[in-house]
Tab-separated table of C-alpha atoms in Angstrom:
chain	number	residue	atom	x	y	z
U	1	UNK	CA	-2.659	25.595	-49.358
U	2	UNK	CA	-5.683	23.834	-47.996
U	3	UNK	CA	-8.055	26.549	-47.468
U	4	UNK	CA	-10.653	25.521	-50.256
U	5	UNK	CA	-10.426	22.009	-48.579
U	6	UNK	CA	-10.840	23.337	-45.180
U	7	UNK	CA	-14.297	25.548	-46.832
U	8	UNK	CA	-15.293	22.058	-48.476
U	9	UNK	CA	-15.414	19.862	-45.324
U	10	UNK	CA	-17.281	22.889	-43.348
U	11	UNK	CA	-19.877	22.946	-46.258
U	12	UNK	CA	-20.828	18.972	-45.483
U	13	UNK	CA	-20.945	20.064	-41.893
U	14	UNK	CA	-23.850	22.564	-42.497
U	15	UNK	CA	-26.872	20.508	-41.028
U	16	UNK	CA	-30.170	20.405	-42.987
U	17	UNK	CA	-28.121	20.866	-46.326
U	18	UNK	CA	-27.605	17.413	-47.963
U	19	UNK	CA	-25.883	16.779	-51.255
U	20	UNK	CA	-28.545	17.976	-53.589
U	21	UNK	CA	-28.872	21.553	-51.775
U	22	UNK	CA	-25.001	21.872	-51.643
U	23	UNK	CA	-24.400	20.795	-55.258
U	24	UNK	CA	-26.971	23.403	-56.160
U	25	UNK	CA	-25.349	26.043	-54.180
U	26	UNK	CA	-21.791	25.413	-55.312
U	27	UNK	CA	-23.419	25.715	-59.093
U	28	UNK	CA	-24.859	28.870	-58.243
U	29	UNK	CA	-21.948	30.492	-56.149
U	30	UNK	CA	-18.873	29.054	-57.860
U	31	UNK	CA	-16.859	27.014	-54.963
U	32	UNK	CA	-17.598	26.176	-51.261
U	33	UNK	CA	-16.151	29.441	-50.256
U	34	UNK	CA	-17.899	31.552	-51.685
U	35	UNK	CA	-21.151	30.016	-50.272
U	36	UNK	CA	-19.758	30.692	-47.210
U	37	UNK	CA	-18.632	34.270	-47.979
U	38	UNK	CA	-21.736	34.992	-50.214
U	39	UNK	CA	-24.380	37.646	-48.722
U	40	UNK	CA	-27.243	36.268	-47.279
U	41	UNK	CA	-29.802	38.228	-49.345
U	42	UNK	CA	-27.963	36.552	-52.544
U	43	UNK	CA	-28.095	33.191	-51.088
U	44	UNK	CA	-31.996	33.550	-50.167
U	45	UNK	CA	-32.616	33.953	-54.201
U	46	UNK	CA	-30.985	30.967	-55.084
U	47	UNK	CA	-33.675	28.533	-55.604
U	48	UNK	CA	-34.764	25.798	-52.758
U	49	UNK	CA	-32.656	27.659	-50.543
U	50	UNK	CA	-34.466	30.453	-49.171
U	51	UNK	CA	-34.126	31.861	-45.677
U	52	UNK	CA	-33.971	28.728	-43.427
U	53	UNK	CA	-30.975	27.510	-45.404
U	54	UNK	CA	-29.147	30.862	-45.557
U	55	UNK	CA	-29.492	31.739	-42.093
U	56	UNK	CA	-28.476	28.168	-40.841
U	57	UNK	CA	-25.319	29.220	-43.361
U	58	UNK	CA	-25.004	32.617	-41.174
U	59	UNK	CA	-25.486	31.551	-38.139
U	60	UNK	CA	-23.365	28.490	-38.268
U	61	UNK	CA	-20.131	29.411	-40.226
U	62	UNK	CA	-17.639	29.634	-37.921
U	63	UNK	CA	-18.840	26.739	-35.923
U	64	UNK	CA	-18.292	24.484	-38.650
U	65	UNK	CA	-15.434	25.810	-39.836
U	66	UNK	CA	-13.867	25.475	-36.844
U	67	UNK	CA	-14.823	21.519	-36.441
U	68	UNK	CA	-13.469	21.279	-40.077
U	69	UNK	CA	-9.992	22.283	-38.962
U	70	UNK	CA	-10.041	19.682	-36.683
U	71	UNK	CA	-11.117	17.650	-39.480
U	72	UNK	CA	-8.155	18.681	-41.811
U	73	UNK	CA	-5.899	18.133	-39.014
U	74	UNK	CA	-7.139	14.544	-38.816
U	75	UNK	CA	-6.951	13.833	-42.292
U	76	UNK	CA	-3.114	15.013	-42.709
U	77	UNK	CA	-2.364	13.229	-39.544
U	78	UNK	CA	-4.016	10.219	-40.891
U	79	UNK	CA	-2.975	10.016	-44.597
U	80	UNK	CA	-6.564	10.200	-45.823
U	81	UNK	CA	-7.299	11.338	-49.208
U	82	UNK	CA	-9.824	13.674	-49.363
U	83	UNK	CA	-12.492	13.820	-52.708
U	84	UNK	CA	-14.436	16.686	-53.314
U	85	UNK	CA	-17.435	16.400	-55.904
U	86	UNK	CA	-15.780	18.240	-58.083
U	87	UNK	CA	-12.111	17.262	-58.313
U	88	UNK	CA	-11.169	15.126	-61.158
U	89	UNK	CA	-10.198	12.127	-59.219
U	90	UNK	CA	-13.902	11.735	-57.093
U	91	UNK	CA	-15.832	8.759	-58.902
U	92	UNK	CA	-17.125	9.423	-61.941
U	93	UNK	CA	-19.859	6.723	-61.477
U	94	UNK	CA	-20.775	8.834	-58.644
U	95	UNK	CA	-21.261	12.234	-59.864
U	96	UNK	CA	-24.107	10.713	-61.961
U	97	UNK	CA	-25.992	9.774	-59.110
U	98	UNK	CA	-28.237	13.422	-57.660
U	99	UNK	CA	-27.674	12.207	-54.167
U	100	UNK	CA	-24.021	11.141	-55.021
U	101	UNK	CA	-22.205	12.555	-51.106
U	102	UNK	CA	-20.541	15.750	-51.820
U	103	UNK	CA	-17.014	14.666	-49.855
U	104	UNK	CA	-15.539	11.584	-49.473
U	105	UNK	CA	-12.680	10.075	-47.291
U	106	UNK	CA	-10.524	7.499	-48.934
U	107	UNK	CA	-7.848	5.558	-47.033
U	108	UNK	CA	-5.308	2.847	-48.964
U	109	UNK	CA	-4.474	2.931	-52.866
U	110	UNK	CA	-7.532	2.922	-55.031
U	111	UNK	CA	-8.619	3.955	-58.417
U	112	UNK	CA	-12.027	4.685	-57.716
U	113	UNK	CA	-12.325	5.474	-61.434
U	114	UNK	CA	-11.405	1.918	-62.258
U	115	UNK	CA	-12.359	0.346	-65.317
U	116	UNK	CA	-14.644	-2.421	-64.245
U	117	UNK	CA	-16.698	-1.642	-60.749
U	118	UNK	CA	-18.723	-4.849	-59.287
U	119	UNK	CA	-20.364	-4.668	-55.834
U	120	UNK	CA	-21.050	-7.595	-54.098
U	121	UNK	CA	-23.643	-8.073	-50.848
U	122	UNK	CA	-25.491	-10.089	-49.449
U	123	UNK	CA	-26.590	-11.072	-46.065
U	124	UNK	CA	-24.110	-11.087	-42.522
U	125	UNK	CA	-25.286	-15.052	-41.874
U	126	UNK	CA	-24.120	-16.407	-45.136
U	127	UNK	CA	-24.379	-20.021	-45.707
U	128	UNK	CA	-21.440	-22.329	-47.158
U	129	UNK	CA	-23.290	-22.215	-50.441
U	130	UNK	CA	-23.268	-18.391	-50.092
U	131	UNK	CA	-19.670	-17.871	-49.384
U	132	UNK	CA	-19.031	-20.842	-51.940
U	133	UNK	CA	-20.069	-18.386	-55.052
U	134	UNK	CA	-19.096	-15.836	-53.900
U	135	UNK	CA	-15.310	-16.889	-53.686
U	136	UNK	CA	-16.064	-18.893	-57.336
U	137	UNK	CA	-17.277	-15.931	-58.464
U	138	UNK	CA	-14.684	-13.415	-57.921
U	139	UNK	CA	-11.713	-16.423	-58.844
U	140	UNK	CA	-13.027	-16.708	-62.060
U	141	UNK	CA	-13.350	-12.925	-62.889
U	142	UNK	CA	-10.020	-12.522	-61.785
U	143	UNK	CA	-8.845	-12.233	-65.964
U	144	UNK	CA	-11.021	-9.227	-65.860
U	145	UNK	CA	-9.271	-8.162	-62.967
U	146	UNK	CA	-12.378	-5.997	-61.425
U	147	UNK	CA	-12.357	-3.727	-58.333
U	148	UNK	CA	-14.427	-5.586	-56.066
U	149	UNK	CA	-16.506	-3.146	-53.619
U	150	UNK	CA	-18.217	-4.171	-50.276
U	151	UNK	CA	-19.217	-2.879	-47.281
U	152	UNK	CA	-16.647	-4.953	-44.580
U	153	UNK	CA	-19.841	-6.797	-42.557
U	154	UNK	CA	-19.756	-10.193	-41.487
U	155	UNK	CA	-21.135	-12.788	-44.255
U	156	UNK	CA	-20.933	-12.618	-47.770
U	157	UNK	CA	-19.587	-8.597	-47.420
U	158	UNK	CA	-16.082	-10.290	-45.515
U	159	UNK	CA	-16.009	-13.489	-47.552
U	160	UNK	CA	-16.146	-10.925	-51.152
U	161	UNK	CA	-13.170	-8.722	-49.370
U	162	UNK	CA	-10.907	-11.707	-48.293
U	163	UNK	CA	-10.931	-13.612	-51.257
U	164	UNK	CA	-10.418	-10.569	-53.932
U	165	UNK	CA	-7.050	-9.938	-51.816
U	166	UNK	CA	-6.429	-13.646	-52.257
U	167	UNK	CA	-7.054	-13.346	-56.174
U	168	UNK	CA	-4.814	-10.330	-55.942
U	169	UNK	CA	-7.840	-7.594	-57.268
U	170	UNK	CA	-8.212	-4.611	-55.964
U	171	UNK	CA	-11.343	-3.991	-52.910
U	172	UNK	CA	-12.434	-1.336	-51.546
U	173	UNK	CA	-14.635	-1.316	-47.987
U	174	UNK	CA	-17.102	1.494	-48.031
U	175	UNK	CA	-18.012	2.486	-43.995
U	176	UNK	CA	-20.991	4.281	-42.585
U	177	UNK	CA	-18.954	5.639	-39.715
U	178	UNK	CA	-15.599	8.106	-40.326
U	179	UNK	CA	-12.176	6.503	-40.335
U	180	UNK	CA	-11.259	6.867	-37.265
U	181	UNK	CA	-12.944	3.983	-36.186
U	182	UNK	CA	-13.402	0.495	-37.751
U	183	UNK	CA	-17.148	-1.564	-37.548
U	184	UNK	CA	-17.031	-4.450	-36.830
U	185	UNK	CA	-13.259	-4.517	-35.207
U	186	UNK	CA	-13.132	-8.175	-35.506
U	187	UNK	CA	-12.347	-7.230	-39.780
U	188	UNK	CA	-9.205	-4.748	-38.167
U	189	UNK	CA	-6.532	-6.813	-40.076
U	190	UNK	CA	-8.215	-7.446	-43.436
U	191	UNK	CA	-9.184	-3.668	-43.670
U	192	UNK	CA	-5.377	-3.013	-43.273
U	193	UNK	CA	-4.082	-5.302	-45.536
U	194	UNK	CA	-7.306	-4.147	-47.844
U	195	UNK	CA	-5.097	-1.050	-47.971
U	196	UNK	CA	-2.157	-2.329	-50.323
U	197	UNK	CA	-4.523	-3.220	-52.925
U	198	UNK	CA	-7.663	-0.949	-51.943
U	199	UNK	CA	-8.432	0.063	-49.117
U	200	UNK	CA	-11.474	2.189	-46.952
U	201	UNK	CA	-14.348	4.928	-48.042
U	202	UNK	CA	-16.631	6.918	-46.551
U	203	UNK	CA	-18.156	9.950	-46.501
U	204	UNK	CA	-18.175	10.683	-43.081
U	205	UNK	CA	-16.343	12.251	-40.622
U	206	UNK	CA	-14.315	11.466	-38.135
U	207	UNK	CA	-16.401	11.596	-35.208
U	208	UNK	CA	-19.637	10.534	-36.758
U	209	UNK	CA	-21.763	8.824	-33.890
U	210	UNK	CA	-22.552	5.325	-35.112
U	211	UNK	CA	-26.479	5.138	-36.322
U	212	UNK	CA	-28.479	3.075	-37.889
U	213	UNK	CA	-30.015	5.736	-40.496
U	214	UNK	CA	-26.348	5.613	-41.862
U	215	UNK	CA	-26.117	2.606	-43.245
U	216	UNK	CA	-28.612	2.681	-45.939
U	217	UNK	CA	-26.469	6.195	-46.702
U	218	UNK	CA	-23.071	3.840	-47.166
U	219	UNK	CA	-25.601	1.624	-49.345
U	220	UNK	CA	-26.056	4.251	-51.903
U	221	UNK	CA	-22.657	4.583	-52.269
U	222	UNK	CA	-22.012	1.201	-52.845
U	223	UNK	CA	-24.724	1.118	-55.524
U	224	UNK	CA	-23.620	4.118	-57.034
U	225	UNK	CA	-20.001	3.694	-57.265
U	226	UNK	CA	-20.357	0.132	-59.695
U	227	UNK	CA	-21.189	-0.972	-63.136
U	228	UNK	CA	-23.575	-3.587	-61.353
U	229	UNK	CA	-24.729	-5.064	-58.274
U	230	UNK	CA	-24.503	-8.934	-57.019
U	231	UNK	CA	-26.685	-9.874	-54.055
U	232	UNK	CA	-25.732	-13.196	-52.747
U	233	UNK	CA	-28.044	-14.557	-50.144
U	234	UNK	CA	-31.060	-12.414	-48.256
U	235	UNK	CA	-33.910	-12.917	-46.665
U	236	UNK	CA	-36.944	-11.257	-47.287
U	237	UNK	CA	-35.810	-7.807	-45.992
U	238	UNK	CA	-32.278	-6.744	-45.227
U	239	UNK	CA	-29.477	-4.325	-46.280
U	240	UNK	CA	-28.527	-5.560	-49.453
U	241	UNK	CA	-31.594	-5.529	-51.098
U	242	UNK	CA	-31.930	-1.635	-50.226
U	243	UNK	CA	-28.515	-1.799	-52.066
U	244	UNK	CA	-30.095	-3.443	-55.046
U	245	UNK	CA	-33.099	-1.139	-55.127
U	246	UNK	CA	-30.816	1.466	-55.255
U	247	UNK	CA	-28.211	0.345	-58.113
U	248	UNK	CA	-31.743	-0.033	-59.994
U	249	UNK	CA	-32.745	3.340	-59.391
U	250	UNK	CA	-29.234	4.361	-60.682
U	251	UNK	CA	-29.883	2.592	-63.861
U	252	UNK	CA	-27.231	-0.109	-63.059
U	253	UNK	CA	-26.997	-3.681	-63.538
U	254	UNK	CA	-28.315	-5.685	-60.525
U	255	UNK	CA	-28.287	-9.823	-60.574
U	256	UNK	CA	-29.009	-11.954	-57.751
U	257	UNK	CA	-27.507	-15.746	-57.392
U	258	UNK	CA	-31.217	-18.085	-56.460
U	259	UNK	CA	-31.472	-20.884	-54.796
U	260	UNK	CA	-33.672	-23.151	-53.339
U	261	UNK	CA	-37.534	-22.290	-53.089
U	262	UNK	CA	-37.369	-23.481	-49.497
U	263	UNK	CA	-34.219	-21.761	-48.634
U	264	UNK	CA	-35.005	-18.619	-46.274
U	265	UNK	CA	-31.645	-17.195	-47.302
U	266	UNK	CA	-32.439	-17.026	-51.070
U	267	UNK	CA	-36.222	-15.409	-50.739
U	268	UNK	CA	-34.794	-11.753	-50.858
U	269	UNK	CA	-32.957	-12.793	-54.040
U	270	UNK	CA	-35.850	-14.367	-55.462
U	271	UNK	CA	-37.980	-11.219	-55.038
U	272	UNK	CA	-35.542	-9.345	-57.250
U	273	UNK	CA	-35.505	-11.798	-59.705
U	274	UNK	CA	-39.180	-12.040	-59.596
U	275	UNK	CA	-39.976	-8.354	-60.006
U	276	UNK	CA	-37.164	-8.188	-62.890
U	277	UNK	CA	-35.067	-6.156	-60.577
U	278	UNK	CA	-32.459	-8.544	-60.829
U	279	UNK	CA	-30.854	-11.069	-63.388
U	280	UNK	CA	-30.113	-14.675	-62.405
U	281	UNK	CA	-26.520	-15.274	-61.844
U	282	UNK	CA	-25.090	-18.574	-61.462
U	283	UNK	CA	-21.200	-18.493	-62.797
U	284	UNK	CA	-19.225	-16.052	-63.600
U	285	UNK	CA	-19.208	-16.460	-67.424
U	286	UNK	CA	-23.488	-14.738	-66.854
U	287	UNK	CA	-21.901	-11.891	-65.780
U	288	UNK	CA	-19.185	-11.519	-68.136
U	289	UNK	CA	-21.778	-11.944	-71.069
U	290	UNK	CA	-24.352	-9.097	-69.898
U	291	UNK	CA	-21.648	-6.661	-69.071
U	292	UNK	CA	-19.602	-7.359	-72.605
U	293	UNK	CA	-16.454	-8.006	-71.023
U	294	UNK	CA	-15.430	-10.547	-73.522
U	295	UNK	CA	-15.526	-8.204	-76.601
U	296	UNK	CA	-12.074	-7.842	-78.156
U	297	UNK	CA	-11.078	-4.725	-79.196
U	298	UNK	CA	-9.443	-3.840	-82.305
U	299	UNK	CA	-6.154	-2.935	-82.916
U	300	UNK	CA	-5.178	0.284	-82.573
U	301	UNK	CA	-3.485	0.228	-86.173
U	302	UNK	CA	-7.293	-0.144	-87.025
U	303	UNK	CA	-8.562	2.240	-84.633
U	304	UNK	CA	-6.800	5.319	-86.209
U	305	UNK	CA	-7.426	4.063	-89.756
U	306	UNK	CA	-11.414	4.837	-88.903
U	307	UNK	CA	-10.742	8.308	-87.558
U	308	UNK	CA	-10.021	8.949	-91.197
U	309	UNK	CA	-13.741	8.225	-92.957
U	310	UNK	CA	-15.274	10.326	-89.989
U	311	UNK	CA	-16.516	14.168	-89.489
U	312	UNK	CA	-13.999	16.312	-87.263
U	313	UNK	CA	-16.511	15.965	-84.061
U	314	UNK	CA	-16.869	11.923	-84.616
U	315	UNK	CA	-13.128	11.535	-84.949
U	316	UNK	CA	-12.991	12.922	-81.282
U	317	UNK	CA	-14.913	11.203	-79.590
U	318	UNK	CA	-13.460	8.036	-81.692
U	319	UNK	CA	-9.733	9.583	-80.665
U	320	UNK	CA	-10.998	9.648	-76.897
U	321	UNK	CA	-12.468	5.969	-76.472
U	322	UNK	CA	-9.388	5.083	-77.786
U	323	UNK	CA	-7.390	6.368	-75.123
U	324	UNK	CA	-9.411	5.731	-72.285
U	325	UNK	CA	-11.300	2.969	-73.308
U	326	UNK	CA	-14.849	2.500	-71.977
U	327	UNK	CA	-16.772	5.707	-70.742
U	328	UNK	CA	-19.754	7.012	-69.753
U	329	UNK	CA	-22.181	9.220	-71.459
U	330	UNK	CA	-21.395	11.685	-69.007
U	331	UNK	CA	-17.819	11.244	-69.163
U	332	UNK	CA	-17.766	11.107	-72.957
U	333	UNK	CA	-19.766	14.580	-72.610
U	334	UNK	CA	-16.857	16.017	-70.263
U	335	UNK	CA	-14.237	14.812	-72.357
U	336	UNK	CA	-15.264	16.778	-75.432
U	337	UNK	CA	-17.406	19.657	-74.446
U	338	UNK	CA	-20.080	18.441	-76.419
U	339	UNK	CA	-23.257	18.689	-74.813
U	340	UNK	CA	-25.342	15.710	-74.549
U	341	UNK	CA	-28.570	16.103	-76.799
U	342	UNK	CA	-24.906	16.654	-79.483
U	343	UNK	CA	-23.317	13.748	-78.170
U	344	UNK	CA	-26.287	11.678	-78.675
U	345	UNK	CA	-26.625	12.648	-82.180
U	346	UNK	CA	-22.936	11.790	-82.500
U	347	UNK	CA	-22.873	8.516	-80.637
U	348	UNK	CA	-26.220	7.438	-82.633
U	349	UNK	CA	-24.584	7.881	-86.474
U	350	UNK	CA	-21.343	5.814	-84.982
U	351	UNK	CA	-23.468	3.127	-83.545
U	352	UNK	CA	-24.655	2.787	-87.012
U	353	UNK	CA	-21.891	3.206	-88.750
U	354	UNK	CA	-20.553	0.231	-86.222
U	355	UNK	CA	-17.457	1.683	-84.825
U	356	UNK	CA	-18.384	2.571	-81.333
U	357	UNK	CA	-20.523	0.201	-79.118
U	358	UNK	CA	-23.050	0.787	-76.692
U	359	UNK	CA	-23.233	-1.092	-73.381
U	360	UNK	CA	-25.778	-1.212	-70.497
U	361	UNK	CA	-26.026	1.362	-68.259
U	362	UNK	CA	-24.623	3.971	-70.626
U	363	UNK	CA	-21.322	3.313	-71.602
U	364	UNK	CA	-20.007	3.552	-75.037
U	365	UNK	CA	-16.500	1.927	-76.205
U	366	UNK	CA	-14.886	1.221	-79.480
U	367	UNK	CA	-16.915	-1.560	-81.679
């Protein structure tokens, strides 16, 4: 029953062989077992493998599939779900990122697939103006009722947690250690009660020695995994700016709240604005605006009456943004087969025919 689970975990156990070289050999061999079971000339052909890789895959097979056992073990004991890159309930927002981890470990009740995504970061010594957005912000998106993602730190990452539970949204903590610890321990209790409405990621192990070089890792994730990106208070350097770096890279929506010229805490923020990284946020009404959150609908009544005037393949991707609302390109593109230099062509002549809408960072829903 969990066999391909148990050849899953050993593949993110292989060292040397990150997400990119993993995806690349699960496209080329099929599923995680087979790269395991595959001969090692056959591997060696598969491009930016080569020997090194294949022989690390030889020579360390049973080691790691041993230590993933344990893993599984720890996992059923501990009533984490397991997401694989390629089962239908890993984030979508995710898989469009190359270095998007290949396993994650999610503990609580979360949709990571959620409608609306916001991250919000900032820095650990948040001032009372800091913490004062930040718990403004997220009370007056509560209509919009956003999953609100963080990564459980002291400062602004605590103050974002705390107060979504209080507006009764969903938040999710995303870790750079496995789950069988919690950093920092002093956040013990809202982590747990995170888990009713929420609850814990991570793509690591249990067992995963606690290291600096893993945080920016949990960064990516938290980039990745959103629509957009607030940064509320930083200095010059810090954490959440490498967060904000990397939601741009992603092509998603980063803003930054400013403040004072003099204010040390706002200068990282200020950067991003500067260098256009970042919009200005100041209220919650900014965001709502950039993101299109206000846009009514139509009426379904309406909806169908469109699929009428349409060609067969425009009336199906019209029939599928009405039933799951807002998607991405890529999602759109799984939905209907369709590839995406098609889609495009598709999604252009309904844009124009204003029916379907396009929003930033590539998602298309009904006009």
């Amino acid at each position: 029953m969990h066999e391909p689970l148990l050849y899953q975990i050993a593949l993110t156990f292989l060292p040397g062989i990150g997400p990119v070289k993993a995806k690349n050999l699960l496209a080329y061999c099929g599923s995680a077992e087979a790269v395991f079971n595959e001969k090692a000339s056959v591997l060696q052909r598969i491009p930016e493998i080569g020997n090194s890789t294949s022989d690390t895959i030889m020579g360390l097979k049973n080691e790691v599939l041993l230590r993933a056992e344990s893993e599984l073990d720890f996992i059923i004991k501990n009533n984490i779900r397991p997401l694989f890159y390629t089962d239908k309930d890993y984030p979508q927002r995710l898989k469009d990122c190359d270095d998007g981890p290949l396993m994650l470990y999610a503990k609580g009740n979360m949709n990571l697939n959620h409608p609306r995504i916001i991250s919000i970061v900032g820095t650990r010594n948040a001032t009372g103006y800091g913490k004062g957005f930040c718990e403004k912000l997220i009370e007056d998106l509560q209509p919009y009722a956003p999953l609100i993602i963080s990564g459980l730190a002291y400062g602004i990452d605590i103050c974002a947690h705390r107060c979504a539970m209080k507006c009764s949204l969903p938040t999710v903590g995303v870790l750079a250690h496995g789950l069988d610890v919690l950093y920092p321990n002093l956040h013990l209790s809202a982590a747990q009660a995170m888990e009713q409405n929420g609850g814990l990621l991570t793509e690591f192990a249990s067992r995963t020695k606690m290291a600096p070089e893993l945080f920016p890792m949990r960064n990516r994730i938290v980039a990745g995994i959103s629509d957009c990106t607030i940064v509320i208070e930083s200095d010059i350097k810090g954490g959440s700016l490498i967060t904000a770096h990397q939601a741009s890279s992603y092509g998603r929506e980063v803003f930054a709240l400013p403040g004072r010229y003099s204010d040390k805490l706002s200068a990282g923020c200020h950067n991003l604005i500067r260098k256009n990284i970042a919009a200005i946020i100041t209220s919650a009404q900014d965001l709502v605006e950039y993101m299109n959150w206000d846009t009514e609908r139509q009426p379904k009544t309406q909806q169908l009456s469109l699929l009428q005037s349409h060609t067969e393949e425009e009336s199906r991707v019209l029939k599928i943004l009405q039933d799951k609302g807002k998607l991405h390109v890529d999602q759109l593109s799984d939905y209907t087969g369709f590839t995406h230099s098609k889609l495009s062509g598709i999604l252009l002549n309904l844009e124009f025919s204003g029916v379907v809408k396009s929003l930033p960072g590539k998602i298309f829903e009904l006009e």
